Amino acid sequence: MNELAVTHARGRPVPPPTDRLAALESAFATHGWTPGPTPTTTAPGSGGGPPALTGAEADRLAEVAAELRPIFTGAPGTLNQLLVRHGAVPNLHGDPPILAFHAPGADLVDAWAADAGTALAMVIGVGQGLRLRTCEAGGCELVFFDVTRNASRRFCGLSCQNRAKASAYRARRRA
């Protein structure tokens, strides 16, 4: 989501990726993510590797990321519509069976959107929606899930925290 729907990160402008496919593949490699096979993309005996992401799918994922981002700011209004549109329904499929929240025949984008939307809905539904946060540092729009014990995290990372503290220190010194 941060790679596709952010215009400012860590105090600097971030130009939108011109090649969304390359941006997603880079993010997947950085974080060690691989798209899981879906029943429609993995035929029996085909090796079971992850399906390749296309440019059109990357564009659709960018649209989903832009739609999911407001949920982190406390506006979950469109989440139900996203869940319905992408066919989010809990089910077991695969061998060995895994719990997924997309229809067995869903394409890659619908599967990811349904699974991500369901995960966010579950976080909100169990009363942890306040842990979905945006960075409070000026010039940063990154989103994160606050895993601190008392839900007090304010920044996406140390660089933003350090910038905010240094800025506050300079402001106190001027006063």
Coordinates of N, CA, C and O in Angstrom, one line a residue:
M1 N 0.8 -1.2 0.0 CA 0.0 0.0 0.0 C 0.9 1.3 0.0 O 0.6 2.2 -0.7
N2 N 1.9 1.3 0.9 CA 2.8 2.4 0.9 C 3.5 2.7 -0.4 O 3.8 3.8 -0.7
E3 N 3.9 1.6 -1.1 CA 4.6 1.8 -2.3 C 3.7 2.4 -3.5 O 4.3 2.9 -4.4
L4 N 2.4 2.3 -3.4 CA 1.6 2.7 -4.5 C 0.7 3.9 -4.2 O 0.3 4.5 -5.1
A5 N 0.4 4.2 -3.0 CA -0.6 5.2 -2.7 C -0.1 6.4 -1.8 O -0.8 7.1 -1.2
V6 N 1.2 6.6 -1.9 CA 1.8 7.7 -1.0 C 2.5 8.7 -1.9 O 3.2 8.4 -2.9
T7 N 2.3 10.0 -1.6 CA 3.0 11.1 -2.3 C 4.1 11.7 -1.5 O 4.9 12.4 -2.1
H8 N 4.2 11.5 -0.2 CA 5.2 12.0 0.7 C 5.6 10.9 1.7 O 4.8 10.4 2.3
A9 N 6.9 10.7 1.8 CA 7.4 9.7 2.7 C 8.7 10.2 3.4 O 9.6 10.6 2.7
R10 N 8.7 10.1 4.7 CA 9.9 10.4 5.5 C 10.4 11.9 5.1 O 11.6 12.1 5.0
G11 N 9.4 12.8 5.0 CA 9.8 14.2 4.8 C 10.1 14.6 3.3 O 10.5 15.7 3.1
R12 N 10.0 13.7 2.4 CA 10.4 14.0 1.0 C 9.2 13.6 0.1 O 8.5 12.6 0.3
P13 N 9.1 14.3 -1.0 CA 8.1 14.0 -2.0 C 8.4 12.6 -2.6 O 9.6 12.4 -2.9
V14 N 7.5 11.8 -2.9 CA 7.7 10.6 -3.5 C 6.9 10.6 -4.8 O 5.6 10.6 -4.8
P15 N 7.6 10.6 -6.0 CA 6.8 10.6 -7.2 C 6.1 9.2 -7.4 O 6.6 8.2 -7.0
P16 N 4.9 9.3 -8.0 CA 4.2 8.0 -8.2 C 5.0 7.1 -9.1 O 5.7 7.7 -10.0
P17 N 5.0 5.8 -8.9 CA 5.8 5.0 -9.8 C 5.3 5.0 -11.2 O 4.1 4.9 -11.4
T18 N 6.3 5.2 -12.1 CA 5.9 5.2 -13.5 C 5.6 3.7 -14.0 O 4.8 3.5 -14.8
D19 N 6.3 2.8 -13.4 CA 6.1 1.4 -13.7 C 5.6 0.7 -12.4 O 6.4 0.3 -11.6
R20 N 4.3 0.6 -12.3 CA 3.8 0.0 -11.1 C 4.2 -1.4 -10.9 O 4.4 -1.9 -9.8
L21 N 4.3 -2.2 -12.0 CA 4.7 -3.6 -11.9 C 6.1 -3.7 -11.3 O 6.3 -4.5 -10.4
A22 N 7.0 -2.9 -11.8 CA 8.4 -2.9 -11.2 C 8.4 -2.5 -9.8 O 9.1 -3.0 -8.9
A23 N 7.6 -1.5 -9.4 CA 7.5 -1.0 -8.0 C 7.0 -2.1 -7.1 O 7.5 -2.4 -6.0
L24 N 6.0 -2.9 -7.6 CA 5.4 -4.0 -6.8 C 6.4 -5.1 -6.6 O 6.6 -5.7 -5.6
E25 N 7.1 -5.4 -7.8 CA 8.1 -6.5 -7.7 C 9.2 -6.2 -6.8 O 9.7 -7.0 -6.0
S26 N 9.6 -4.9 -6.8 CA 10.7 -4.5 -5.9 C 10.2 -4.5 -4.4 O 11.0 -5.0 -3.6
A27 N 9.0 -4.1 -4.2 CA 8.5 -4.2 -2.8 C 8.4 -5.7 -2.3 O 8.7 -6.0 -1.2
F28 N 7.9 -6.5 -3.2 CA 7.8 -8.0 -2.9 C 9.2 -8.5 -2.5 O 9.4 -9.3 -1.6
A29 N 10.2 -8.2 -3.4 CA 11.5 -8.7 -3.1 C 12.1 -8.1 -1.8 O 12.7 -8.9 -1.0
T30 N 11.9 -6.8 -1.5 CA 12.4 -6.2 -0.3 C 11.8 -6.9 0.9 O 12.5 -7.1 1.9
H31 N 10.5 -7.2 0.9 CA 9.8 -7.7 2.1 C 9.7 -9.2 2.1 O 9.2 -9.8 3.0
G32 N 10.2 -9.9 1.0 CA 10.2 -11.3 1.0 C 8.8 -11.9 0.7 O 8.5 -13.0 1.1
W33 N 8.0 -11.1 0.1 CA 6.6 -11.6 -0.2 C 6.6 -12.3 -1.6 O 7.3 -11.9 -2.5
T34 N 5.8 -13.3 -1.7 CA 5.5 -13.9 -3.0 C 4.0 -14.1 -3.1 O 3.4 -14.5 -2.1
P35 N 3.5 -13.9 -4.3 CA 2.1 -14.1 -4.5 C 1.8 -15.6 -4.4 O 2.5 -16.4 -5.0
G36 N 0.8 -16.0 -3.6 CA 0.4 -17.4 -3.5 C -0.4 -17.8 -4.7 O -1.1 -17.0 -5.3
P37 N -0.3 -19.1 -5.1 CA -1.0 -19.5 -6.3 C -2.5 -19.6 -5.9 O -2.9 -19.8 -4.8
T38 N -3.3 -19.2 -6.9 CA -4.8 -19.3 -6.8 C -5.2 -20.5 -7.7 O -4.5 -20.8 -8.6
P39 N -6.4 -21.1 -7.4 CA -6.8 -22.2 -8.2 C -6.9 -22.0 -9.7 O -6.7 -22.8 -10.5
T40 N -7.2 -20.7 -10.1 CA -7.3 -20.5 -11.5 C -6.0 -20.2 -12.2 O -5.8 -20.3 -13.4
T41 N -4.9 -19.9 -11.4 CA -3.6 -19.6 -12.0 C -2.6 -20.8 -11.9 O -1.6 -20.8 -12.5
T42 N -2.9 -21.8 -11.1 CA -2.1 -22.9 -10.9 C -2.8 -24.2 -11.3 O -3.7 -24.6 -10.7
A43 N -2.4 -24.7 -12.4 CA -3.0 -26.0 -12.9 C -2.2 -27.2 -12.3 O -1.1 -27.1 -11.9
P44 N -2.9 -28.3 -12.1 CA -2.3 -29.4 -11.5 C -1.1 -29.8 -12.3 O -1.1 -29.9 -13.6
G45 N 0.1 -30.1 -11.7 CA 1.2 -30.5 -12.4 C 2.0 -29.4 -13.0 O 3.0 -29.6 -13.7
S46 N 1.6 -28.1 -12.8 CA 2.4 -27.0 -13.4 C 3.5 -26.5 -12.5 O 4.1 -25.5 -12.8
G47 N 3.8 -27.2 -11.4 CA 4.9 -26.8 -10.6 C 4.4 -26.0 -9.3 O 5.2 -25.9 -8.4
G48 N 3.3 -25.4 -9.4 CA 2.7 -24.7 -8.2 C 3.4 -23.5 -7.8 O 3.2 -23.0 -6.7
G49 N 4.2 -22.9 -8.7 CA 4.9 -21.6 -8.4 C 3.9 -20.5 -8.4 O 2.8 -20.6 -8.9
P50 N 4.4 -19.3 -7.9 CA 3.5 -18.2 -7.9 C 3.2 -17.7 -9.3 O 4.1 -17.7 -10.1
P51 N 2.0 -17.2 -9.5 CA 1.7 -16.6 -10.8 C 2.4 -15.3 -11.0 O 2.7 -14.6 -10.1
A52 N 2.7 -15.0 -12.3 CA 3.4 -13.8 -12.6 C 2.4 -12.6 -12.6 O 1.2 -12.8 -13.0
L53 N 2.8 -11.5 -12.1 CA 2.0 -10.3 -12.0 C 2.1 -9.6 -13.3 O 3.2 -9.4 -13.8
T54 N 1.0 -9.1 -13.9 CA 1.1 -8.3 -15.1 C 0.9 -6.8 -14.8 O 0.6 -6.4 -13.7
G55 N 1.2 -6.0 -15.8 CA 1.1 -4.6 -15.7 C -0.3 -4.2 -15.4 O -0.5 -3.3 -14.5
A56 N -1.3 -4.8 -16.0 CA -2.7 -4.4 -15.7 C -3.1 -4.8 -14.3 O -3.8 -4.0 -13.6
E57 N -2.6 -5.9 -13.8 CA -2.9 -6.3 -12.4 C -2.2 -5.3 -11.4 O -2.8 -5.0 -10.4
A58 N -1.0 -4.9 -11.8 CA -0.3 -3.9 -10.9 C -1.1 -2.6 -10.9 O -1.2 -2.0 -9.8
D59 N -1.7 -2.2 -12.0 CA -2.5 -1.0 -12.0 C -3.7 -1.2 -11.1 O -4.1 -0.3 -10.4
R60 N -4.4 -2.3 -11.2 CA -5.5 -2.6 -10.4 C -5.2 -2.7 -8.9 O -6.0 -2.2 -8.1
L61 N -4.0 -3.2 -8.6 CA -3.6 -3.2 -7.2 C -3.3 -1.8 -6.7 O -3.6 -1.5 -5.5
A62 N -2.8 -0.9 -7.5 CA -2.6 0.4 -7.1 C -4.0 1.1 -6.8 O -4.1 1.9 -5.8
E63 N -5.0 0.8 -7.6 CA -6.4 1.3 -7.3 C -6.9 0.8 -5.9 O -7.5 1.5 -5.1
V64 N -6.6 -0.5 -5.7 CA -7.0 -1.1 -4.4 C -6.3 -0.5 -3.2 O -6.9 -0.1 -2.2
A65 N -5.0 -0.2 -3.4 CA -4.2 0.4 -2.4 C -4.7 1.8 -2.0 O -4.9 2.2 -0.9
A66 N -5.1 2.6 -3.1 CA -5.6 3.9 -2.9 C -7.0 3.8 -2.2 O -7.3 4.7 -1.4
E67 N -7.7 2.8 -2.4 CA -9.0 2.6 -1.8 C -8.9 2.2 -0.3 O -9.7 2.5 0.5
L68 N -7.9 1.4 0.0 CA -7.7 0.9 1.3 C -7.0 1.9 2.3 O -7.2 1.9 3.5
R69 N -6.2 2.8 1.7 CA -5.5 3.7 2.5 C -6.3 4.6 3.5 O -5.9 4.7 4.6
P70 N -7.5 5.1 3.1 CA -8.3 5.9 4.1 C -8.7 5.1 5.3 O -9.0 5.7 6.3
I71 N -8.7 3.8 5.2 CA -9.1 3.0 6.4 C -8.1 3.2 7.5 O -8.5 3.2 8.7
F72 N -6.8 3.5 7.2 CA -5.8 3.8 8.2 C -6.0 5.1 8.9 O -5.4 5.4 9.9
T73 N -6.8 6.0 8.3 CA -7.1 7.3 8.9 C -8.4 7.4 9.6 O -8.8 8.4 10.0
G74 N -9.0 6.2 9.8 CA -10.2 6.2 10.6 C -11.5 6.3 9.8 O -12.5 6.6 10.3
A75 N -11.4 6.1 8.5 CA -12.6 6.2 7.6 C -12.9 4.9 6.9 O -12.6 4.7 5.7
P76 N -13.4 3.9 7.7 CA -13.6 2.6 7.1 C -14.9 2.5 6.2 O -15.3 1.4 5.9
G77 N -15.5 3.6 5.8 CA -16.8 3.6 5.1 C -16.8 2.7 3.8 O -17.8 2.1 3.5
T78 N -15.7 2.7 3.1 CA -15.8 2.0 1.8 C -15.3 0.5 1.9 O -15.3 -0.2 0.9
L79 N -14.9 0.1 3.1 CA -14.4 -1.3 3.3 C -15.5 -2.3 2.9 O -15.2 -3.3 2.3
N80 N -16.7 -2.1 3.4 CA -17.7 -3.1 3.1 C -18.0 -3.2 1.6 O -18.1 -4.3 1.0
Q81 N -17.9 -2.1 0.9 CA -18.1 -2.2 -0.6 C -17.0 -2.9 -1.3 O -17.2 -3.7 -2.2
L82 N -15.7 -2.7 -0.8 CA -14.6 -3.4 -1.3 C -14.7 -4.9 -1.1 O -14.4 -5.7 -2.0
L83 N -15.1 -5.3 0.1 CA -15.3 -6.7 0.4 C -16.3 -7.4 -0.6 O -16.1 -8.5 -1.1
V84 N -17.4 -6.7 -0.8 CA -18.4 -7.2 -1.7 C -17.9 -7.3 -3.1 O -18.1 -8.3 -3.8
R85 N -17.3 -6.2 -3.6 CA -16.9 -6.1 -5.0 C -15.8 -7.1 -5.3 O -15.8 -7.6 -6.4
H86 N -15.0 -7.5 -4.4 CA -13.9 -8.4 -4.6 C -14.3 -9.8 -4.2 O -13.4 -10.7 -4.2
G87 N -15.5 -10.0 -3.8 CA -16.0 -11.4 -3.4 C -15.3 -12.0 -2.2 O -15.0 -13.2 -2.2
A88 N -15.2 -11.2 -1.1 CA -14.5 -11.8 0.1 C -15.5 -12.7 0.7 O -16.6 -12.4 1.1
V89 N -15.1 -14.0 0.8 CA -15.9 -15.0 1.5 C -14.9 -16.0 2.1 O -14.0 -16.5 1.4
P90 N -15.0 -16.3 3.4 CA -14.0 -17.3 4.0 C -14.3 -18.7 3.4 O -15.4 -19.1 3.3
N91 N -13.2 -19.4 3.1 CA -13.3 -20.7 2.7 C -11.9 -21.4 2.8 O -10.9 -20.8 2.9
L92 N -12.0 -22.7 2.7 CA -10.8 -23.5 2.7 C -10.5 -24.0 1.3 O -11.5 -24.5 0.6
H93 N -9.3 -23.9 0.8 CA -9.0 -24.5 -0.5 C -7.5 -24.7 -0.7 O -6.7 -24.2 0.1
G94 N -7.2 -25.5 -1.6 CA -5.8 -25.9 -1.8 C -5.5 -27.2 -1.2 O -6.3 -27.9 -0.5
D95 N -4.3 -27.7 -1.4 CA -3.9 -29.0 -0.8 C -2.4 -28.8 -0.3 O -1.5 -28.7 -1.2
P96 N -2.2 -28.7 0.9 CA -3.1 -28.8 2.0 C -4.0 -27.6 2.1 O -3.6 -26.5 1.7
P97 N -5.2 -27.8 2.7 CA -6.1 -26.7 2.8 C -5.6 -25.5 3.5 O -5.0 -25.7 4.6
I98 N -5.9 -24.3 3.0 CA -5.5 -23.1 3.7 C -6.8 -22.3 3.8 O -7.7 -22.4 3.0
L99 N -6.9 -21.5 4.9 CA -8.0 -20.5 5.0 C -7.7 -19.3 4.2 O -6.7 -18.7 4.4
A100 N -8.6 -19.0 3.3 CA -8.5 -17.8 2.5 C -9.8 -17.0 2.6 O -10.8 -17.6 2.9
F101 N -9.8 -15.8 2.2 CA -11.0 -15.0 2.2 C -11.3 -14.5 0.9 O -11.9 -13.4 0.7
H102 N -11.0 -15.2 -0.2 CA -11.4 -14.9 -1.5 C -12.0 -16.2 -2.1 O -11.8 -17.3 -1.7
A103 N -12.9 -16.0 -3.1 CA -13.5 -17.1 -3.8 C -12.4 -18.0 -4.4 O -11.4 -17.5 -4.9
P104 N -12.7 -19.3 -4.5 CA -11.7 -20.2 -5.1 C -11.3 -19.8 -6.5 O -10.2 -20.1 -6.9
G105 N -12.2 -19.3 -7.3 CA -11.9 -18.9 -8.7 C -11.4 -17.5 -8.9 O -11.4 -17.0 -10.0
A106 N -11.1 -16.8 -7.8 CA -10.8 -15.3 -7.9 C -9.4 -15.1 -8.6 O -8.5 -15.9 -8.5
D107 N -9.4 -14.1 -9.4 CA -8.1 -13.7 -10.0 C -7.2 -13.1 -9.0 O -7.6 -12.9 -7.8
L108 N -5.9 -12.9 -9.3 CA -4.9 -12.5 -8.4 C -5.3 -11.2 -7.6 O -5.2 -11.1 -6.4
V109 N -5.7 -10.2 -8.3 CA -6.1 -8.9 -7.7 C -7.3 -9.0 -6.8 O -7.2 -8.5 -5.7
D110 N -8.3 -9.7 -7.3 CA -9.5 -9.9 -6.4 C -9.1 -10.7 -5.1 O -9.6 -10.4 -4.0
A111 N -8.2 -11.7 -5.3 CA -7.8 -12.5 -4.1 C -7.0 -11.6 -3.1 O -7.3 -11.7 -1.9
W112 N -6.1 -10.8 -3.6 CA -5.3 -10.0 -2.7 C -6.2 -8.9 -2.1 O -6.1 -8.6 -0.9
A113 N -7.1 -8.3 -2.9 CA -8.0 -7.3 -2.3 C -8.9 -7.8 -1.3 O -9.1 -7.2 -0.2
A114 N -9.5 -9.0 -1.6 CA -10.4 -9.6 -0.6 C -9.7 -10.0 0.7 O -10.2 -9.8 1.8
D115 N -8.5 -10.6 0.5 CA -7.7 -11.0 1.7 C -7.3 -9.8 2.6 O -7.4 -9.8 3.8
A116 N -6.8 -8.8 1.9 CA -6.3 -7.6 2.6 C -7.5 -6.8 3.3 O -7.4 -6.4 4.4
G117 N -8.6 -6.7 2.5 CA -9.8 -6.1 3.1 C -10.4 -6.8 4.3 O -10.8 -6.2 5.3
T118 N -10.4 -8.2 4.2 CA -10.9 -9.0 5.3 C -9.9 -8.8 6.5 O -10.4 -8.7 7.6
A119 N -8.6 -8.8 6.3 CA -7.7 -8.6 7.4 C -8.0 -7.3 8.1 O -8.0 -7.2 9.3
L120 N -8.1 -6.2 7.3 CA -8.4 -4.9 7.9 C -9.8 -4.9 8.7 O -9.9 -4.4 9.7
A121 N -10.8 -5.6 8.1 CA -12.1 -5.7 8.7 C -12.0 -6.4 10.0 O -12.6 -6.1 11.0
M122 N -11.2 -7.5 10.1 CA -11.0 -8.3 11.3 C -10.3 -7.4 12.4 O -10.7 -7.5 13.5
V123 N -9.3 -6.7 12.0 CA -8.6 -5.8 12.9 C -9.6 -4.8 13.5 O -9.7 -4.6 14.7
I124 N -10.4 -4.2 12.7 CA -11.4 -3.2 13.1 C -12.5 -3.9 14.0 O -12.9 -3.4 15.0
G125 N -12.9 -5.0 13.5 CA -14.0 -5.8 14.1 C -13.7 -6.3 15.5 O -14.6 -6.4 16.4
V126 N -12.4 -6.5 15.8 CA -12.1 -7.0 17.2 C -11.7 -5.8 18.1 O -11.1 -6.0 19.1
G127 N -12.0 -4.6 17.6 CA -11.7 -3.4 18.5 C -10.3 -2.9 18.4 O -9.9 -2.1 19.3
Q128 N -9.5 -3.3 17.4 CA -8.1 -2.8 17.3 C -7.9 -1.8 16.2 O -6.8 -1.6 15.7
G129 N -9.0 -1.2 15.7 CA -8.9 -0.2 14.6 C -8.1 1.0 14.9 O -7.5 1.6 14.0
L130 N -7.9 1.3 16.1 CA -7.1 2.5 16.5 C -5.6 2.2 16.3 O -4.8 3.1 16.2
R131 N -5.3 0.9 16.1 CA -3.9 0.5 15.8 C -3.5 0.7 14.4 O -2.3 0.7 14.0
L132 N -4.5 0.9 13.5 CA -4.2 1.3 12.1 C -3.9 2.8 12.1 O -4.8 3.6 12.3
R133 N -2.7 3.1 11.8 CA -2.3 4.5 11.9 C -1.6 5.0 10.7 O -1.1 4.3 9.8
T134 N -1.5 6.4 10.6 CA -0.7 7.0 9.6 C 0.4 7.7 10.4 O 0.3 8.1 11.6
C135 N 1.6 7.9 9.8 CA 2.7 8.5 10.4 C 2.4 10.0 10.8 O 1.8 10.7 9.9
E136 N 2.7 10.4 12.0 CA 2.4 11.8 12.4 C 3.5 12.8 12.1 O 3.3 14.0 12.3
A137 N 4.6 12.3 11.5 CA 5.7 13.3 11.1 C 5.2 14.1 9.9 O 4.5 13.6 9.0
G138 N 5.6 15.4 10.0 CA 5.3 16.2 8.8 C 5.9 15.7 7.6 O 7.1 15.3 7.6
G139 N 5.2 15.7 6.5 CA 5.8 15.3 5.2 C 5.8 13.8 5.0 O 6.6 13.3 4.2
C140 N 5.1 13.0 5.8 CA 5.1 11.6 5.7 C 3.7 11.1 5.7 O 2.9 11.4 6.6
E141 N 3.3 10.3 4.7 CA 2.0 9.7 4.6 C 1.9 8.2 4.7 O 0.9 7.6 4.4
L142 N 3.0 7.6 5.2 CA 3.1 6.1 5.3 C 2.1 5.7 6.3 O 1.8 6.3 7.3
V143 N 1.6 4.5 6.1 CA 0.6 3.8 7.1 C 1.3 2.6 7.7 O 2.2 2.1 7.1
F144 N 0.8 2.3 8.9 CA 1.4 1.1 9.6 C 0.4 0.6 10.6 O -0.6 1.2 10.9
F145 N 0.7 -0.6 11.1 CA -0.1 -1.2 12.2 C 0.7 -1.1 13.5 O 1.9 -1.6 13.5
D146 N 0.2 -0.4 14.5 CA 0.9 -0.2 15.7 C 0.9 -1.5 16.6 O -0.2 -1.9 17.0
V147 N 2.0 -2.1 16.8 CA 2.1 -3.3 17.6 C 2.7 -3.1 19.0 O 2.9 -4.0 19.7
T148 N 2.8 -1.8 19.4 CA 3.3 -1.5 20.7 C 2.2 -2.0 21.7 O 1.0 -2.0 21.5
R149 N 2.7 -2.3 23.0 CA 1.8 -2.8 24.0 C 0.7 -1.8 24.3 O -0.5 -2.2 24.5
N150 N 1.0 -0.5 24.4 CA -0.1 0.4 24.8 C -0.6 1.3 23.6 O -1.2 2.3 23.8
A151 N -0.3 0.8 22.4 CA -0.8 1.5 21.2 C -0.4 3.0 21.1 O -1.2 3.8 20.8
S152 N 0.9 3.2 21.4 CA 1.3 4.6 21.5 C 2.3 5.0 20.3 O 2.8 6.1 20.3
R153 N 2.5 4.1 19.4 CA 3.4 4.4 18.3 C 2.8 5.6 17.5 O 1.6 5.6 17.1
R154 N 3.7 6.6 17.1 CA 3.2 7.7 16.4 C 3.8 7.8 15.0 O 3.4 8.6 14.2
F155 N 5.0 7.2 14.8 CA 5.7 7.4 13.6 C 5.9 6.0 12.9 O 6.0 5.0 13.5
C156 N 6.1 6.1 11.6 CA 6.3 4.9 10.8 C 7.7 4.2 11.0 O 7.8 3.0 10.9
G157 N 8.6 5.0 11.4 CA 10.0 4.5 11.7 C 10.8 5.5 12.4 O 10.4 6.6 12.7
L158 N 12.1 5.1 12.7 CA 13.0 5.9 13.4 C 13.3 7.2 12.7 O 13.6 8.2 13.3
S159 N 13.4 7.1 11.4 CA 13.8 8.4 10.7 C 12.8 9.5 10.9 O 13.1 10.6 11.1
C160 N 11.5 9.1 10.8 CA 10.5 10.1 11.0 C 10.4 10.6 12.5 O 10.2 11.7 12.8
Q161 N 10.6 9.6 13.4 CA 10.6 10.0 14.8 C 11.8 10.9 15.1 O 11.6 11.9 15.8
N162 N 13.0 10.6 14.6 CA 14.1 11.5 14.8 C 13.9 12.9 14.2 O 14.3 13.9 14.8
R163 N 13.3 13.0 13.0 CA 13.1 14.3 12.4 C 12.1 15.1 13.2 O 12.3 16.3 13.4
A164 N 11.1 14.4 13.7 CA 10.1 15.1 14.5 C 10.7 15.6 15.8 O 10.4 16.8 16.3
K165 N 11.5 14.8 16.5 CA 12.1 15.2 17.7 C 13.1 16.3 17.5 O 13.1 17.3 18.3
A166 N 13.9 16.3 16.4 CA 14.8 17.3 16.2 C 14.1 18.6 15.8 O 14.5 19.7 16.3
S167 N 13.0 18.5 15.1 CA 12.2 19.7 14.8 C 11.6 20.4 16.0 O 11.6 21.6 16.2
A168 N 11.1 19.5 16.9 CA 10.5 20.0 18.2 C 11.6 20.7 19.1 O 11.4 21.7 19.7
Y169 N 12.8 20.1 19.1 CA 13.9 20.6 19.9 C 14.3 22.0 19.3 O 14.5 23.0 20.1
R170 N 14.4 22.1 18.0 CA 14.8 23.4 17.4 C 13.7 24.4 17.7 O 14.0 25.6 17.9
A171 N 12.5 24.0 17.7 CA 11.4 25.0 18.0 C 11.4 25.5 19.4 O 11.2 26.6 19.7
R172 N 11.8 24.6 20.3 CA 11.9 25.0 21.7 C 13.1 25.9 21.9 O 13.0 26.8 22.7
R173 N 14.1 25.7 21.2 CA 15.3 26.5 21.4 C 15.1 27.9 20.8 O 15.6 28.9 21.3
R174 N 14.2 28.0 19.8 CA 13.9 29.4 19.2 C 13.0 30.1 20.1 O 13.0 31.4 20.1
A175 N 12.2 29.4 20.9 CA 11.2 30.1 21.8 C 11.8 30.7 23.0 O 12.8 30.6 23.4

